[in-house]
């Protein structure tokens, strides 16, 4: 007599996937929030990117704290609490962050907003650690991947509409608001937005806590020790703080304050000159003198900041490479980090999240350039929505393999599903009143992605090589062109990123055995890349210009392609058939 199939707990699953939606909604909304904050608070590009720094660093800090507590106690903390309670705690923590955001917005304090976002994302870190295994627990383990993919699809929908809703909260229904007008905007709608978000967090927590249909999800599996890995990660964290502190302090230095004073004086002279039919020669002469003084003060200051930020990147890369070499000599105490595919995969996740976020977060500033349309911050939402929506296009297409379609049915699905997703993005924006005509021909890029899917054949290494090369090519086209061609190329970075996470993840944890769960936790920590790489691109932009700063994206996609090549060789040496792994 065959055992009856395990039924899926749909009420719990539907509640759970709302959590996936929150992650995407807030993360993509930051891409609109960043250029707004730059204008509203008169920030440079690096300072505006601290939105990403606060948000994604929280993921790392949260995951590291959970790992440290687990390593010290010998028990997986999330498993000990239970997935249900962990998600409830995470939602309530995020609600606390929403409250902090409301207070900071009311007071118009940028640092307070960063603290609020950090707390929101700290809650997300706990939610994300619990949500994926919880989705598998809510039904037959054999169909667990489909439930995780459903969550990913909802997450991507959140990334598509997040920029639209945040733009409405910041700018209302106005078609165009100049950056000067942004400074005079009332932020009451932003307060209302975060009140709604906070209530949704509390409401979702209540649904989880009081629902009798949601299992506790308690797992009492012992946690594998990894003392050397923990020590290395703690040292990396301390060194990262050491590298970022001088950069933050430099904004209060004598040179920075003098630059700020000079720039205020230049603005005053320019405003006075505009009041006259013909600006006075004395004004022009004074302005030029002061601008030269600003340049002489700024160049060494910006170089110093870039050195420290480069040092932060070196800390991450160097720390992981040290782990890679040390664990190969003596594996004891390194836990999952004794496996080279995992360590290289940690760097790949760091790079992947970093480039995904950096492209979108710097896009608003790029679109302000005359050669890229000269758009105001209030006009960029359709482009940001299309960028993050590009990830949805790829993820919906990537989920097709879950349904075990064969032959012509699968071929048709691979063509139709991305086109439907593209139509959804256009439709959502058009309904919200956005002009999407400039993005109709972006369908050409979607067709290129569809072709890439046919070549990738659901094999993670092959997929990563093809989409990594796609990303490098798109970024190079964007760097060496301007106008619509370049805009489409940079937006296509979202198409390239869309399918990378599951490919990197599966290649990194294959062959880890009892360390698989721990390896997954290490990979989640490396979401840190979203907090490090965007600010580095932002500072590079302050030095060489926003367009040229996208060279960072080229380097990132190049490493992701290299990772796929290297890991194929590593797994082959471990007698693991790479082609047998499914993305």
XYZ file of C-alpha atoms in Angstrom:
583
model
C 0.000 0.000 0.000
C 1.570 3.267 -1.101
C 1.815 6.153 1.339
C -0.630 8.996 0.753
C 0.988 12.148 -0.645
C 1.812 14.961 1.771
C -0.647 17.799 1.246
C 0.645 21.348 0.873
C -0.326 23.714 3.707
C -1.683 26.446 1.422
C -2.875 28.926 4.112
C 0.619 28.974 5.633
C 2.248 29.102 2.191
C 0.156 32.085 1.060
C 1.071 33.932 4.255
C 4.729 33.011 3.805
C 5.007 34.322 0.242
C 3.904 37.780 1.409
C 7.254 37.888 3.227
C 9.024 37.258 -0.095
C 7.060 40.182 -1.530
C 8.279 42.545 1.220
C 11.934 41.766 0.494
C 11.603 42.656 -3.183
C 9.338 45.674 -2.629
C 11.660 47.440 -0.167
C 14.928 46.499 -1.934
C 13.830 47.755 -5.371
C 12.124 50.823 -3.873
C 15.551 51.863 -2.562
C 16.612 52.534 -6.181
C 14.081 55.397 -6.269
C 14.833 56.481 -2.713
C 18.562 56.891 -3.448
C 18.384 59.667 -6.117
C 15.619 61.339 -4.089
C 17.814 61.436 -0.968
C 20.740 62.733 -3.022
C 18.729 65.779 -4.087
C 16.718 66.247 -0.877
C 19.726 66.107 1.468
C 22.342 67.517 -1.005
C 24.513 64.372 -0.935
C 27.257 63.127 -3.233
C 26.783 59.812 -5.037
C 28.668 57.823 -2.369
C 26.571 59.255 0.461
C 23.342 58.459 -1.397
C 24.530 54.849 -1.830
C 24.665 54.471 1.956
C 20.990 53.485 1.618
C 22.258 50.231 0.090
C 25.128 50.055 2.585
C 22.720 50.178 5.533
C 20.215 47.781 3.961
C 22.504 45.014 2.733
C 25.066 45.198 5.529
C 22.200 44.345 7.875
C 21.752 41.005 6.079
C 25.408 40.202 6.760
C 25.315 41.317 10.400
C 22.096 39.383 11.071
C 23.351 36.178 9.437
C 26.728 36.474 11.211
C 25.063 36.920 14.617
C 22.861 33.863 14.044
C 25.889 31.819 12.972
C 27.984 32.996 15.949
C 25.220 32.181 18.460
C 24.712 28.796 16.838
C 28.434 27.998 16.807
C 28.768 28.895 20.483
C 25.658 26.936 21.573
C 26.117 24.035 19.176
C 22.495 24.423 18.012
C 21.009 26.094 14.950
C 19.253 29.112 16.538
C 16.551 29.417 13.859
C 15.855 25.681 14.071
C 15.723 25.881 17.883
C 13.206 28.767 17.815
C 11.301 27.128 14.992
C 10.751 28.597 11.529
C 7.342 29.946 12.549
C 8.620 31.939 15.552
C 11.729 33.057 13.661
C 9.618 34.604 10.902
C 7.336 36.239 13.497
C 10.391 37.701 15.298
C 11.818 38.878 11.971
C 8.551 40.567 10.942
C 8.225 42.348 14.288
C 11.840 43.498 14.063
C 11.175 44.868 10.573
C 8.064 46.626 11.937
C 10.317 48.242 14.532
C 12.542 49.425 11.677
C 9.511 50.874 9.875
C 8.719 52.809 13.079
C 12.279 54.144 13.182
C 11.925 55.185 9.517
C 8.720 57.095 10.316
C 10.427 59.026 13.133
C 13.477 59.775 10.938
C 11.357 60.921 7.976
C 9.279 63.176 10.244
C 12.520 64.742 11.530
C 14.125 64.779 8.024
C 17.259 63.084 9.411
C 19.130 61.054 6.759
C 21.209 59.100 9.298
C 18.013 58.130 11.100
C 16.539 56.819 7.835
C 19.644 54.674 7.336
C 19.237 53.272 10.868
C 15.579 52.519 10.136
C 16.436 50.686 6.902
C 19.179 48.751 8.737
C 16.648 47.531 11.330
C 14.107 46.615 8.615
C 16.750 44.563 6.778
C 17.986 42.968 10.020
C 14.480 41.562 10.356
C 14.608 40.472 6.708
C 17.839 38.577 7.430
C 16.096 36.482 10.073
C 13.035 35.997 7.835
C 15.158 34.912 4.871
C 17.143 32.437 6.957
C 13.881 30.743 7.994
C 11.636 31.236 4.942
C 13.317 28.977 2.354
C 13.502 25.815 4.511
C 10.031 26.650 5.891
C 8.589 26.708 2.349
C 9.970 23.188 1.828
C 8.482 22.059 5.169
C 4.946 23.171 4.182
C 4.337 20.206 1.886
C 5.926 17.279 0.076
C 9.734 17.765 0.070
C 9.765 16.611 -3.570
C 7.765 19.690 -4.581
C 9.626 22.014 -2.190
C 11.543 23.676 -5.016
C 8.289 24.760 -6.662
C 7.177 26.505 -3.456
C 10.519 28.299 -3.155
C 10.248 29.322 -6.807
C 6.719 30.618 -6.175
C 8.161 32.764 -3.409
C 10.860 33.974 -5.815
C 8.232 34.915 -8.388
C 6.304 36.934 -5.797
C 9.569 38.529 -4.677
C 10.223 39.606 -8.259
C 6.723 41.055 -8.538
C 7.561 43.116 -5.447
C 10.713 44.414 -7.139
C 8.626 45.477 -10.157
C 5.978 47.496 -8.338
C 8.199 48.727 -5.461
C 9.781 51.546 -7.528
C 6.344 52.639 -8.798
C 4.770 52.840 -5.321
C 7.805 54.550 -3.765
C 7.884 57.073 -6.647
C 4.193 57.844 -6.041
C 4.890 58.289 -2.319
C 7.824 60.643 -2.998
C 6.634 62.602 -6.030
C 2.862 62.055 -6.192
C 1.369 62.025 -9.686
C 3.514 64.885 -11.014
C 5.108 63.997 -14.348
C 8.320 65.907 -13.675
C 9.786 67.514 -10.565
C 13.171 69.216 -10.764
C 15.858 68.369 -8.224
C 15.534 71.900 -6.790
C 11.795 71.336 -6.263
C 12.515 68.023 -4.487
C 14.053 69.927 -1.568
C 10.717 71.636 -0.945
C 8.616 68.442 -1.008
C 6.554 67.334 1.967
C 7.354 63.803 3.127
C 3.912 63.035 4.602
C 3.263 60.362 1.941
C 6.535 58.618 2.813
C 5.413 58.547 6.444
C 2.089 57.083 5.300
C 3.921 54.491 3.159
C 5.985 53.258 6.114
C 2.966 53.287 8.420
C 1.285 50.930 5.925
C 4.433 48.808 5.579
C 4.826 48.610 9.364
C 1.190 47.573 9.813
C 1.611 44.922 7.103
C 4.652 43.547 8.958
C 2.654 43.387 12.213
C -0.372 41.927 10.420
C 1.717 39.196 8.759
C 3.357 38.402 12.115
C -0.094 38.092 13.676
C -1.301 35.767 10.927
C 1.705 33.512 11.460
C 1.560 33.545 15.253
C -2.167 32.920 15.682
C -2.688 30.517 12.775
C -3.147 26.977 14.060
C -2.478 25.634 10.562
C 1.084 26.928 10.501
C 3.482 24.335 12.008
C 6.154 25.429 14.471
C 8.952 24.144 12.246
C 11.263 23.333 15.159
C 14.462 21.540 14.091
C 16.913 20.345 16.756
C 19.745 19.306 14.470
C 23.219 19.895 15.977
C 25.250 22.632 14.302
C 28.622 21.715 12.833
C 31.479 23.590 14.504
C 33.494 26.068 12.454
C 35.611 28.052 14.930
C 38.217 29.167 12.409
C 35.553 30.299 9.948
C 33.789 32.303 12.681
C 37.065 33.905 13.795
C 37.910 34.880 10.210
C 34.463 36.403 9.619
C 34.675 38.402 12.874
C 38.124 39.737 11.919
C 36.774 40.665 8.464
C 33.882 42.521 10.122
C 36.222 44.503 12.382
C 38.498 45.377 9.444
C 35.508 46.501 7.368
C 34.544 48.875 10.194
C 38.135 50.141 10.254
C 38.040 50.810 6.488
C 34.676 52.589 6.398
C 35.159 54.739 9.531
C 37.739 57.154 7.977
C 35.466 57.595 4.936
C 32.515 58.573 7.135
C 34.703 60.837 9.285
C 36.147 62.559 6.211
C 32.750 64.208 5.578
C 33.231 66.188 8.800
C 36.908 67.027 8.166
C 38.161 70.614 7.802
C 38.635 70.091 4.039
C 35.087 68.749 3.609
C 33.560 71.601 5.609
C 35.547 74.154 3.605
C 34.364 72.536 0.330
C 30.775 72.703 1.575
C 31.202 76.408 2.431
C 32.763 77.201 -0.948
C 30.023 75.352 -2.848
C 27.368 77.331 -0.926
C 29.129 80.575 -1.859
C 29.349 79.504 -5.523
C 25.600 78.751 -5.543
C 24.906 82.195 -4.046
C 27.007 83.971 -6.685
C 25.366 81.953 -9.492
C 21.905 82.802 -8.148
C 22.846 86.493 -7.933
C 24.200 86.413 -11.486
C 20.943 84.940 -12.820
C 19.018 87.932 -11.435
C 20.876 90.179 -13.880
C 20.343 90.262 -17.642
C 24.093 89.781 -18.074
C 26.118 88.274 -15.226
C 28.835 90.565 -13.904
C 32.397 89.713 -14.910
C 33.355 89.893 -11.236
C 30.855 87.152 -10.444
C 32.289 84.890 -13.147
C 35.838 85.531 -12.018
C 35.002 84.855 -8.377
C 33.049 81.713 -9.243
C 35.937 80.319 -11.331
C 38.404 81.033 -8.522
C 36.248 79.296 -5.936
C 35.583 76.324 -8.260
C 39.319 75.865 -8.715
C 39.791 75.959 -4.935
C 37.069 73.301 -4.546
C 38.825 71.081 -7.113
C 42.188 71.419 -5.362
C 40.615 70.398 -2.044
C 38.386 67.671 -3.456
C 40.878 65.633 -5.504
C 43.105 64.440 -2.632
C 40.061 63.957 -0.371
C 38.227 61.799 -2.935
C 41.370 59.766 -3.650
C 41.798 59.088 0.075
C 38.160 57.961 0.366
C 38.573 55.674 -2.636
C 41.691 54.090 -1.119
C 39.815 53.224 2.079
C 36.833 51.841 0.160
C 39.163 49.761 -2.010
C 40.645 48.501 1.246
C 37.167 47.351 2.325
C 36.810 45.365 -0.892
C 40.286 43.913 -0.341
C 39.251 42.822 3.178
C 36.396 40.717 1.777
C 38.325 39.262 -1.152
C 41.499 38.769 0.929
C 39.587 37.225 3.850
C 37.875 34.696 1.612
C 41.078 33.872 -0.251
C 42.886 33.392 3.082
C 40.105 30.981 4.121
C 40.411 29.199 0.778
C 44.159 28.566 1.133
C 44.208 27.918 4.905
C 41.352 25.397 4.748
C 43.074 23.483 1.959
C 46.157 23.045 4.170
C 44.177 22.001 7.257
C 40.392 21.582 7.040
C 39.726 21.151 10.770
C 37.776 24.067 12.273
C 36.717 25.581 8.946
C 33.372 23.805 8.662
C 31.773 24.353 5.259
C 34.581 26.731 4.293
C 36.913 23.760 3.861
C 35.226 23.265 0.468
C 36.749 25.475 -2.268
C 33.502 25.621 -4.254
C 31.770 27.158 -1.209
C 34.428 29.831 -0.596
C 34.561 30.833 -4.266
C 30.745 30.730 -4.237
C 30.675 33.127 -1.270
C 32.713 35.577 -3.324
C 30.401 34.940 -6.286
C 27.256 35.715 -4.223
C 28.996 38.831 -2.863
C 29.785 39.917 -6.422
C 26.379 38.944 -7.813
C 24.315 40.832 -5.225
C 26.746 43.755 -5.458
C 26.453 44.151 -9.223
C 22.696 43.544 -9.244
C 22.132 46.323 -6.697
C 24.822 48.690 -8.032
C 23.411 48.765 -11.577
C 19.922 49.642 -10.341
C 20.957 52.026 -7.572
C 23.242 54.130 -9.782
C 20.837 54.092 -12.734
C 18.884 57.131 -11.517
C 22.010 59.301 -11.534
C 23.021 57.989 -14.977
C 19.647 58.941 -16.462
C 20.160 62.557 -15.334
C 22.951 62.972 -17.907
C 21.897 64.829 -21.067
C 23.191 62.001 -23.270
C 20.945 59.570 -21.337
C 17.775 61.640 -21.558
C 18.426 64.307 -18.899
C 15.643 62.899 -16.699
C 14.623 64.246 -13.303
C 14.467 61.938 -10.271
C 10.657 61.928 -10.555
C 10.821 60.545 -14.126
C 13.044 57.492 -13.638
C 10.529 55.068 -12.042
C 9.628 53.268 -15.339
C 13.322 52.559 -16.005
C 13.987 51.365 -12.442
C 10.837 49.231 -12.613
C 11.982 47.729 -15.925
C 15.451 46.997 -14.519
C 14.115 45.134 -11.485
C 11.325 43.701 -13.630
C 14.034 42.204 -15.848
C 14.923 39.976 -12.911
C 11.286 38.889 -12.765
C 11.368 38.041 -16.494
C 14.315 35.725 -15.996
C 13.053 34.180 -12.773
C 9.668 33.368 -14.239
C 11.418 31.714 -17.169
C 13.776 29.896 -14.807
C 10.822 28.475 -12.856
C 9.507 26.662 -15.947
C 11.741 23.640 -15.262
C 9.821 22.989 -12.018
C 6.754 21.938 -14.011
C 8.620 19.147 -15.845
C 7.462 20.269 -19.268
C 8.983 18.393 -22.170
C 9.528 18.919 -25.877
C 7.384 21.487 -27.653
C 5.491 22.465 -24.470
C 8.731 23.518 -22.785
C 9.919 25.345 -25.908
C 6.679 27.316 -26.119
C 6.785 28.110 -22.378
C 10.380 29.393 -22.617
C 9.283 31.803 -25.329
C 5.867 32.836 -24.008
C 6.525 33.216 -20.247
C 9.273 35.897 -20.543
C 7.103 37.829 -23.019
C 4.146 37.646 -20.611
C 6.385 38.898 -17.791
C 7.549 41.780 -20.016
C 3.892 42.592 -20.723
C 3.111 42.574 -16.979
C 5.868 45.123 -16.325
C 4.588 47.385 -19.107
C 0.990 46.952 -17.946
C 1.652 47.757 -14.278
C 3.532 50.931 -15.241
C 0.943 52.045 -17.824
C -1.878 51.550 -15.301
C 0.041 53.772 -12.859
C 0.187 56.496 -15.512
C 3.790 56.074 -16.704
C 4.836 56.597 -20.325
C 6.419 53.305 -21.394
C 6.862 54.089 -25.125
C 10.662 54.575 -24.742
C 10.895 50.988 -23.438
C 8.761 49.100 -25.983
C 11.804 48.041 -28.045
C 13.469 46.609 -24.935
C 11.696 43.450 -26.049
C 14.741 42.870 -28.295
C 16.867 42.373 -25.154
C 14.244 39.990 -23.754
C 14.439 37.931 -26.968
C 18.241 37.752 -26.573
C 17.695 36.407 -23.066
C 15.215 33.807 -24.355
C 17.870 32.589 -26.817
C 20.376 32.407 -23.947
C 17.945 30.203 -21.996
C 17.803 27.713 -24.863
C 21.600 27.471 -24.879
C 21.896 27.138 -21.079
C 19.783 23.923 -20.938
C 19.083 24.226 -17.167
C 22.725 23.441 -16.316
C 24.040 25.847 -13.640
C 27.673 26.093 -14.816
C 26.664 26.529 -18.452
C 23.930 28.991 -17.425
C 26.371 31.077 -15.394
C 28.953 31.177 -18.194
C 26.353 32.221 -20.798
C 24.624 34.814 -18.622
C 27.948 36.088 -17.246
C 29.159 36.661 -20.809
C 25.787 38.273 -21.587
C 26.337 40.660 -18.634
C 29.898 41.555 -19.654
C 28.793 42.234 -23.246
C 25.811 44.348 -22.163
C 27.915 46.445 -19.772
C 30.617 47.036 -22.399
C 27.972 48.143 -24.929
C 26.590 50.484 -22.268
C 30.036 51.898 -21.514
C 30.947 52.610 -25.135
C 27.575 54.014 -26.280
C 25.019 56.560 -25.068
C 21.287 57.198 -25.464
C 18.709 54.440 -25.872
C 21.258 51.772 -26.855
C 23.256 52.289 -23.665
C 20.135 52.524 -21.489
C 18.853 49.213 -22.874
C 22.292 47.654 -22.353
C 22.436 48.674 -18.693
C 18.824 47.563 -18.128
C 19.801 44.207 -19.658
C 22.100 43.767 -16.674
C 18.899 42.781 -14.850
C 18.223 40.072 -17.439
C 21.785 38.784 -16.978
C 21.465 38.731 -13.162
C 17.981 37.212 -13.113
C 18.929 33.546 -13.222
C 22.323 33.681 -11.484
C 21.382 33.202 -7.806
C 20.149 29.575 -8.073
C 23.059 28.664 -10.368
C 25.675 30.078 -7.972
C 23.909 28.545 -4.986
C 23.652 25.033 -6.429
C 27.283 25.033 -7.638
C 28.513 26.287 -4.251
C 26.779 23.803 -1.930
C 26.990 20.641 -4.036
C 29.138 17.999 -2.320
C 29.062 19.687 1.142
C 27.215 16.793 2.809
C 26.517 17.533 6.495
C 27.831 21.080 6.014
C 25.167 21.998 3.421
C 23.003 23.985 5.857
C 25.998 25.852 7.217
C 27.253 26.557 3.696
C 23.851 28.031 2.826
C 24.111 30.357 5.845
C 27.569 31.517 4.700
C 26.188 32.283 1.245
C 23.342 34.361 2.723
C 25.956 36.378 4.656
C 27.531 37.396 1.375
C 24.469 39.461 0.504
C 26.889 41.934 2.080
C 28.030 42.623 -1.501
C 24.938 44.811 -1.926
C 26.276 47.043 0.852
C 29.887 47.273 -0.357
C 29.947 47.378 -4.168
C 27.282 50.109 -4.775
C 29.033 52.641 -2.471
C 32.346 51.852 -4.189
C 30.756 52.539 -7.573
C 29.191 55.681 -6.089
C 32.571 57.005 -4.954
C 34.193 56.051 -8.264
C 31.377 58.009 -9.907
C 32.263 61.069 -7.810
C 35.804 60.826 -9.221
C 35.472 59.726 -12.884
C 31.763 60.224 -13.629
C 28.661 58.050 -13.316
C 28.822 56.626 -16.866
C 32.443 55.490 -16.599
C 31.840 54.060 -13.105
C 29.933 51.156 -14.698
C 33.328 49.548 -15.377
C 32.678 48.046 -11.910
C 29.804 46.014 -13.397
C 32.069 44.675 -16.174
C 34.573 43.385 -13.589
C 31.788 41.794 -11.509
C 30.240 39.915 -14.439
C 33.728 38.813 -15.531
C 34.342 37.217 -12.118
C 30.960 35.465 -12.171
C 31.872 33.944 -15.542
C 35.293 32.943 -14.186
C 33.675 31.375 -11.096
C 31.613 29.062 -13.311
C 34.742 27.945 -15.152
C 36.790 27.429 -11.956
C 34.066 25.563 -10.083
C 33.572 23.148 -12.986
C 37.218 22.097 -12.602
C 36.966 21.873 -8.797
C 33.853 19.687 -8.874
C 35.368 17.482 -11.564
C 38.325 16.788 -9.227
C 35.789 15.812 -6.526
C 34.222 13.350 -9.023
C 30.996 15.376 -9.135
C 29.241 15.452 -12.502
C 28.510 19.169 -13.076
C 26.129 18.433 -15.936
C 23.985 16.309 -13.611
C 23.336 19.313 -11.338
C 20.117 21.181 -11.997
C 19.899 24.957 -11.614
